[in-house]
Amino acid sequence: MSRRVYIETYGCQMNEVDSARILSLLQGEDFRPADSIADADLVLLNTCSIREKADQKVHSKLGELRAWKRARNGRVVAVGGCLAQQEGSRLSARAPHVDVVFGTHNIARLPGLLREAESGKNRVEVDFTGDTSHWDVLPYLPGGATSAMVTIMQGCDNHCAYCIVPHVRGGEISRRSPEIVSEVGDLADRGVREIVLLGQNVNSYGRKEGEISFPELLRRISRIPGIARLRFITSHPRDLGPETIGLFGEIETLCPHIHLPIQSGSDRILAAMGRGYTRGEYLRKIAALRDARPGIAFSSDFIVGFPGETEEDFEETLAVMEEVRYDSAFSFRFSPRPATRAASMAGAVHAEISGERLSRLQALQEKHTGERLAACVGREMEVLVEGKSARNPAHLCGRTPCHKVVNFSPDPARDGQIRRVLVRSAGAHSLSGAEGA
Ligand code: SAH
Ligand code: SF4
Ligand code: F3S
């Protein structure tokens, strides 16, 4: 009889796609997905350690799993991902009910490790091997999926002073372009219309391996029949070059949205972060993108309260936001991470001050998000359907090319994955409309 696995994923899209791959791998081992932890024989946490909060969430979940494991013989707990890589055997020492700890380079070893765990051996494997054989496993794709993420590289060669990713994912390794193209082709054959290319720094794709360049990769993928939308994350502003910017004016299916994390608007803080660009250079790239594709939407990540950040530095961040008017943003309070340079930098910002700055930044972003959404009202937009609307099951939910969520009432006489929707109103974070209105 097949066993059931419940995978809980924390952190970013890299982990989401790794979880989908792990599920495919485990299906090959006669596991099927469980609906809940209570129904599962194996619980697998795919963890994140980007900020302390992410780290704490995993530890509290592991606490809950202690009773779950005791309740029935043969239950297995496995922990993978970035926190597993960071903690290694410390994790199983702190939580002895964990049977398997596997690192970011050890995913393909998971089936073997689980078999050993079932025969009573607790296993920790967090070697940085550079193993990418899990890339050969096609991530599990839910039936009817219209959008899919495709890994093009793993790891990162940058060392932004605050960031733990290079420590837990290792150096940058790019995937071979024919494999990427073939995976996208398979996905298109299975009905996927949108592809999101994934990497920590997609603009440096292939440089170390002598592969084709990132813009060339985009061109090749854009020629694959059936792919109506192409996106990529994440783009490091320093490495976003003129050729890629120009493609926004050439490839129609390249969506008019780019996530371009600035982190801070102050040159002093950007230098301390080791980001490798100034605010002026960043803004020139924004202007070039607007020239290449008028109306393009922008989103960003921000860190407030980086060591040494003054009120003036912070106000420069707000000023950049006023200038760019991002459609959306993720913003975080600086969190010191083990083994990063910023963790030992002088000039810690008091939690009360960084909390207050975060609220101001988020209030400004809410205002800009609202304005950008309101500007869509009255326009007809193409929406790629992702599923039923959570609010009204008779309605559908999808995204515009510029990545905004739209809930809409469908025209019963039509179907298809891409629908033309008249936007009738804007909420705080999404749009509403009607098809064929
Ligand atoms: N490779 C991507 C980012 C990956 S991490 C890039 O360079 O854009 C996602 C976001 O988490 C970062 O952009 C940053 O804003 C935030 N982040 C990373 N480390 C952090 C830390 N120590 N404290 C707070 N936020 C952090
Ligand atoms: Fe972290 Fe910087 Fe690499 Fe992004 S580019 S993953 S922020 S080190
Ligand atoms: Fe992603 Fe978190 Fe790892 S953001 S790369 S899962 S540390």
Short mmCIF file of N, CA and C in Angstrom, two decimals, residues 99-176:
data_model
loop_
_atom_site.label_atom_id
_atom_site.label_comp_id
_atom_site.label_asym_id
_atom_site.label_seq_id
_atom_site.Cartn_x
_atom_site.Cartn_y
_atom_site.Cartn_z
N ASP A 99 13.99 12.48 11.66
CA ASP A 99 14.67 11.27 11.17
C ASP A 99 15.71 11.57 10.11
N VAL A 100 15.39 12.55 9.23
CA VAL A 100 16.30 12.84 8.12
C VAL A 100 16.47 14.34 7.99
N VAL A 101 17.74 14.78 7.92
CA VAL A 101 18.04 16.17 7.59
C VAL A 101 18.81 16.12 6.27
N PHE A 102 18.30 16.82 5.26
CA PHE A 102 19.03 16.80 3.97
C PHE A 102 19.20 18.22 3.45
N GLY A 103 20.37 18.46 2.87
CA GLY A 103 20.73 19.82 2.46
C GLY A 103 20.26 20.16 1.07
N THR A 104 20.56 21.39 0.67
CA THR A 104 20.09 21.91 -0.62
C THR A 104 20.75 21.21 -1.81
N HIS A 105 21.89 20.55 -1.56
CA HIS A 105 22.58 19.83 -2.65
C HIS A 105 22.35 18.32 -2.56
N ASN A 106 21.45 17.90 -1.68
CA ASN A 106 21.30 16.46 -1.43
C ASN A 106 19.89 15.95 -1.73
N ILE A 107 19.15 16.71 -2.52
CA ILE A 107 17.75 16.35 -2.77
C ILE A 107 17.63 14.98 -3.46
N ALA A 108 18.50 14.72 -4.40
CA ALA A 108 18.39 13.46 -5.14
C ALA A 108 18.67 12.25 -4.25
N ARG A 109 19.34 12.47 -3.12
CA ARG A 109 19.66 11.38 -2.19
C ARG A 109 18.48 11.04 -1.26
N LEU A 110 17.44 11.88 -1.31
CA LEU A 110 16.35 11.73 -0.34
C LEU A 110 15.73 10.33 -0.29
N PRO A 111 15.38 9.72 -1.44
CA PRO A 111 14.76 8.39 -1.36
C PRO A 111 15.63 7.40 -0.60
N GLY A 112 16.94 7.42 -0.83
CA GLY A 112 17.86 6.50 -0.13
C GLY A 112 17.90 6.81 1.36
N LEU A 113 17.93 8.10 1.70
CA LEU A 113 17.98 8.49 3.11
C LEU A 113 16.71 8.06 3.84
N LEU A 114 15.57 8.16 3.15
CA LEU A 114 14.31 7.75 3.79
C LEU A 114 14.28 6.25 4.04
N ARG A 115 14.83 5.49 3.10
CA ARG A 115 14.87 4.03 3.30
C ARG A 115 15.72 3.70 4.52
N GLU A 116 16.85 4.41 4.67
CA GLU A 116 17.69 4.16 5.84
C GLU A 116 16.97 4.56 7.12
N ALA A 117 16.22 5.66 7.06
CA ALA A 117 15.49 6.10 8.25
C ALA A 117 14.45 5.06 8.65
N GLU A 118 13.82 4.45 7.64
CA GLU A 118 12.79 3.45 7.94
C GLU A 118 13.40 2.21 8.60
N SER A 119 14.67 1.98 8.31
CA SER A 119 15.29 0.83 8.98
C SER A 119 15.94 1.27 10.30
N GLY A 120 15.56 2.45 10.77
CA GLY A 120 15.93 2.85 12.13
C GLY A 120 17.14 3.75 12.28
N LYS A 121 17.74 4.15 11.15
CA LYS A 121 18.94 5.01 11.27
C LYS A 121 18.54 6.47 11.05
N ASN A 122 18.94 7.34 11.96
CA ASN A 122 18.70 8.77 11.70
C ASN A 122 19.81 9.29 10.81
N ARG A 123 19.44 10.06 9.80
CA ARG A 123 20.46 10.48 8.84
C ARG A 123 20.50 12.00 8.68
N VAL A 124 21.75 12.53 8.62
CA VAL A 124 21.96 13.95 8.33
C VAL A 124 22.89 14.01 7.14
N GLU A 125 22.43 14.62 6.05
CA GLU A 125 23.33 14.75 4.91
C GLU A 125 23.22 16.18 4.36
N VAL A 126 24.26 16.95 4.61
CA VAL A 126 24.23 18.35 4.18
C VAL A 126 25.54 18.73 3.48
N ASP A 127 26.04 17.82 2.65
CA ASP A 127 27.32 18.11 1.96
C ASP A 127 27.06 19.03 0.77
N PHE A 128 27.99 19.98 0.59
CA PHE A 128 27.94 20.83 -0.59
C PHE A 128 28.61 20.10 -1.75
N THR A 129 27.86 19.32 -2.48
CA THR A 129 28.46 18.47 -3.50
C THR A 129 28.38 19.10 -4.89
N GLY A 130 27.53 20.12 -5.03
CA GLY A 130 27.29 20.66 -6.37
C GLY A 130 26.37 19.74 -7.17
N ASP A 131 25.78 18.77 -6.48
CA ASP A 131 24.90 17.81 -7.16
C ASP A 131 23.64 18.52 -7.65
N THR A 132 23.39 18.41 -8.93
CA THR A 132 22.17 19.02 -9.48
C THR A 132 21.32 17.95 -10.19
N SER A 133 21.54 16.68 -9.81
CA SER A 133 20.83 15.63 -10.56
C SER A 133 19.32 15.71 -10.35
N HIS A 134 18.88 16.39 -9.28
CA HIS A 134 17.43 16.54 -9.08
C HIS A 134 16.79 17.40 -10.18
N TRP A 135 17.62 18.15 -10.93
CA TRP A 135 17.07 18.94 -12.02
C TRP A 135 16.46 18.05 -13.11
N ASP A 136 16.91 16.79 -13.15
CA ASP A 136 16.37 15.88 -14.16
C ASP A 136 14.94 15.45 -13.84
N VAL A 137 14.50 15.71 -12.60
CA VAL A 137 13.15 15.29 -12.20
C VAL A 137 12.18 16.41 -12.54
N LEU A 138 11.17 16.10 -13.32
CA LEU A 138 10.19 17.14 -13.68
C LEU A 138 9.32 17.45 -12.46
N PRO A 139 9.27 18.71 -12.02
CA PRO A 139 8.47 19.02 -10.83
C PRO A 139 7.02 18.60 -11.00
N TYR A 140 6.41 18.13 -9.92
CA TYR A 140 5.00 17.76 -9.94
C TYR A 140 4.17 18.96 -10.40
N LEU A 141 3.26 18.71 -11.35
CA LEU A 141 2.44 19.80 -11.88
C LEU A 141 0.99 19.47 -11.61
N PRO A 142 0.29 20.30 -10.81
CA PRO A 142 -1.11 19.99 -10.54
C PRO A 142 -1.92 20.02 -11.84
N GLY A 143 -2.95 19.19 -11.94
CA GLY A 143 -3.79 19.13 -13.13
C GLY A 143 -4.37 20.51 -13.44
N GLY A 144 -4.35 20.91 -14.67
CA GLY A 144 -4.95 22.19 -15.07
C GLY A 144 -4.07 23.41 -14.82
N ALA A 145 -2.82 23.18 -14.36
CA ALA A 145 -1.95 24.34 -14.08
C ALA A 145 -1.70 25.13 -15.36
N THR A 146 -1.78 26.45 -15.26
CA THR A 146 -1.54 27.29 -16.44
C THR A 146 -0.16 27.94 -16.40
N SER A 147 0.44 27.97 -15.19
CA SER A 147 1.73 28.64 -15.02
C SER A 147 2.69 27.67 -14.34
N ALA A 148 3.96 27.71 -14.71
CA ALA A 148 4.93 26.83 -14.06
C ALA A 148 6.27 27.54 -13.91
N MET A 149 6.98 27.21 -12.85
CA MET A 149 8.30 27.78 -12.61
C MET A 149 9.36 26.80 -13.11
N VAL A 150 10.38 27.33 -13.73
CA VAL A 150 11.46 26.49 -14.26
C VAL A 150 12.80 27.01 -13.73
N THR A 151 13.51 26.15 -13.03
CA THR A 151 14.81 26.55 -12.47
C THR A 151 15.81 26.69 -13.59
N ILE A 152 16.53 27.81 -13.61
CA ILE A 152 17.62 27.92 -14.61
C ILE A 152 18.99 27.93 -13.93
N MET A 153 19.02 28.18 -12.64
CA MET A 153 20.29 28.18 -11.91
C MET A 153 20.03 28.02 -10.43
N GLN A 154 21.06 27.60 -9.69
CA GLN A 154 20.91 27.58 -8.23
C GLN A 154 22.11 28.25 -7.60
N GLY A 155 21.97 28.66 -6.34
CA GLY A 155 23.08 29.29 -5.63
C GLY A 155 23.29 30.73 -6.06
N CYS A 156 24.31 31.36 -5.48
CA CYS A 156 24.57 32.75 -5.80
C CYS A 156 26.04 33.06 -5.55
N ASP A 157 26.65 33.81 -6.49
CA ASP A 157 28.06 34.20 -6.32
C ASP A 157 28.21 35.59 -5.72
N ASN A 158 27.09 36.26 -5.44
CA ASN A 158 27.18 37.57 -4.79
C ASN A 158 27.29 37.35 -3.30
N HIS A 159 27.80 38.35 -2.64
CA HIS A 159 27.81 38.24 -1.18
C HIS A 159 27.26 39.53 -0.60
N CYS A 160 25.99 39.76 -0.84
CA CYS A 160 25.33 40.92 -0.23
C CYS A 160 25.50 40.74 1.28
N ALA A 161 25.90 41.83 1.96
CA ALA A 161 26.38 41.70 3.34
C ALA A 161 25.36 41.08 4.29
N TYR A 162 24.08 41.21 3.98
CA TYR A 162 23.03 40.74 4.90
C TYR A 162 22.59 39.31 4.61
N CYS A 163 23.02 38.73 3.49
CA CYS A 163 22.28 37.59 2.93
C CYS A 163 22.92 36.23 3.22
N ILE A 164 22.09 35.31 3.64
CA ILE A 164 22.56 33.97 3.99
C ILE A 164 22.52 33.01 2.78
N VAL A 165 21.84 33.42 1.70
CA VAL A 165 21.63 32.49 0.58
C VAL A 165 22.93 31.85 0.06
N PRO A 166 24.00 32.62 -0.20
CA PRO A 166 25.22 31.96 -0.71
C PRO A 166 25.77 30.92 0.26
N HIS A 167 25.51 31.11 1.56
CA HIS A 167 26.01 30.17 2.56
C HIS A 167 25.19 28.88 2.59
N VAL A 168 23.92 28.98 2.25
CA VAL A 168 23.06 27.80 2.35
C VAL A 168 22.71 27.16 1.00
N ARG A 169 22.97 27.89 -0.08
CA ARG A 169 22.68 27.32 -1.40
C ARG A 169 23.96 27.13 -2.20
N GLY A 170 25.07 27.68 -1.69
CA GLY A 170 26.34 27.52 -2.36
C GLY A 170 26.52 28.48 -3.53
N GLY A 171 27.62 28.29 -4.27
CA GLY A 171 27.92 29.15 -5.42
C GLY A 171 26.94 28.88 -6.55
N GLU A 172 26.99 29.82 -7.51
CA GLU A 172 26.05 29.76 -8.62
C GLU A 172 26.37 28.58 -9.56
N ILE A 173 25.37 27.81 -9.90
CA ILE A 173 25.52 26.76 -10.92
C ILE A 173 24.35 26.92 -11.89
N SER A 174 24.66 27.07 -13.18
CA SER A 174 23.59 27.22 -14.17
C SER A 174 23.28 25.89 -14.82
N ARG A 175 22.04 25.77 -15.19
CA ARG A 175 21.58 24.55 -15.83
C ARG A 175 21.86 24.65 -17.33
N ARG A 176 22.02 23.53 -17.98
CA ARG A 176 22.31 23.54 -19.42
C ARG A 176 21.06 24.04 -20.19
#
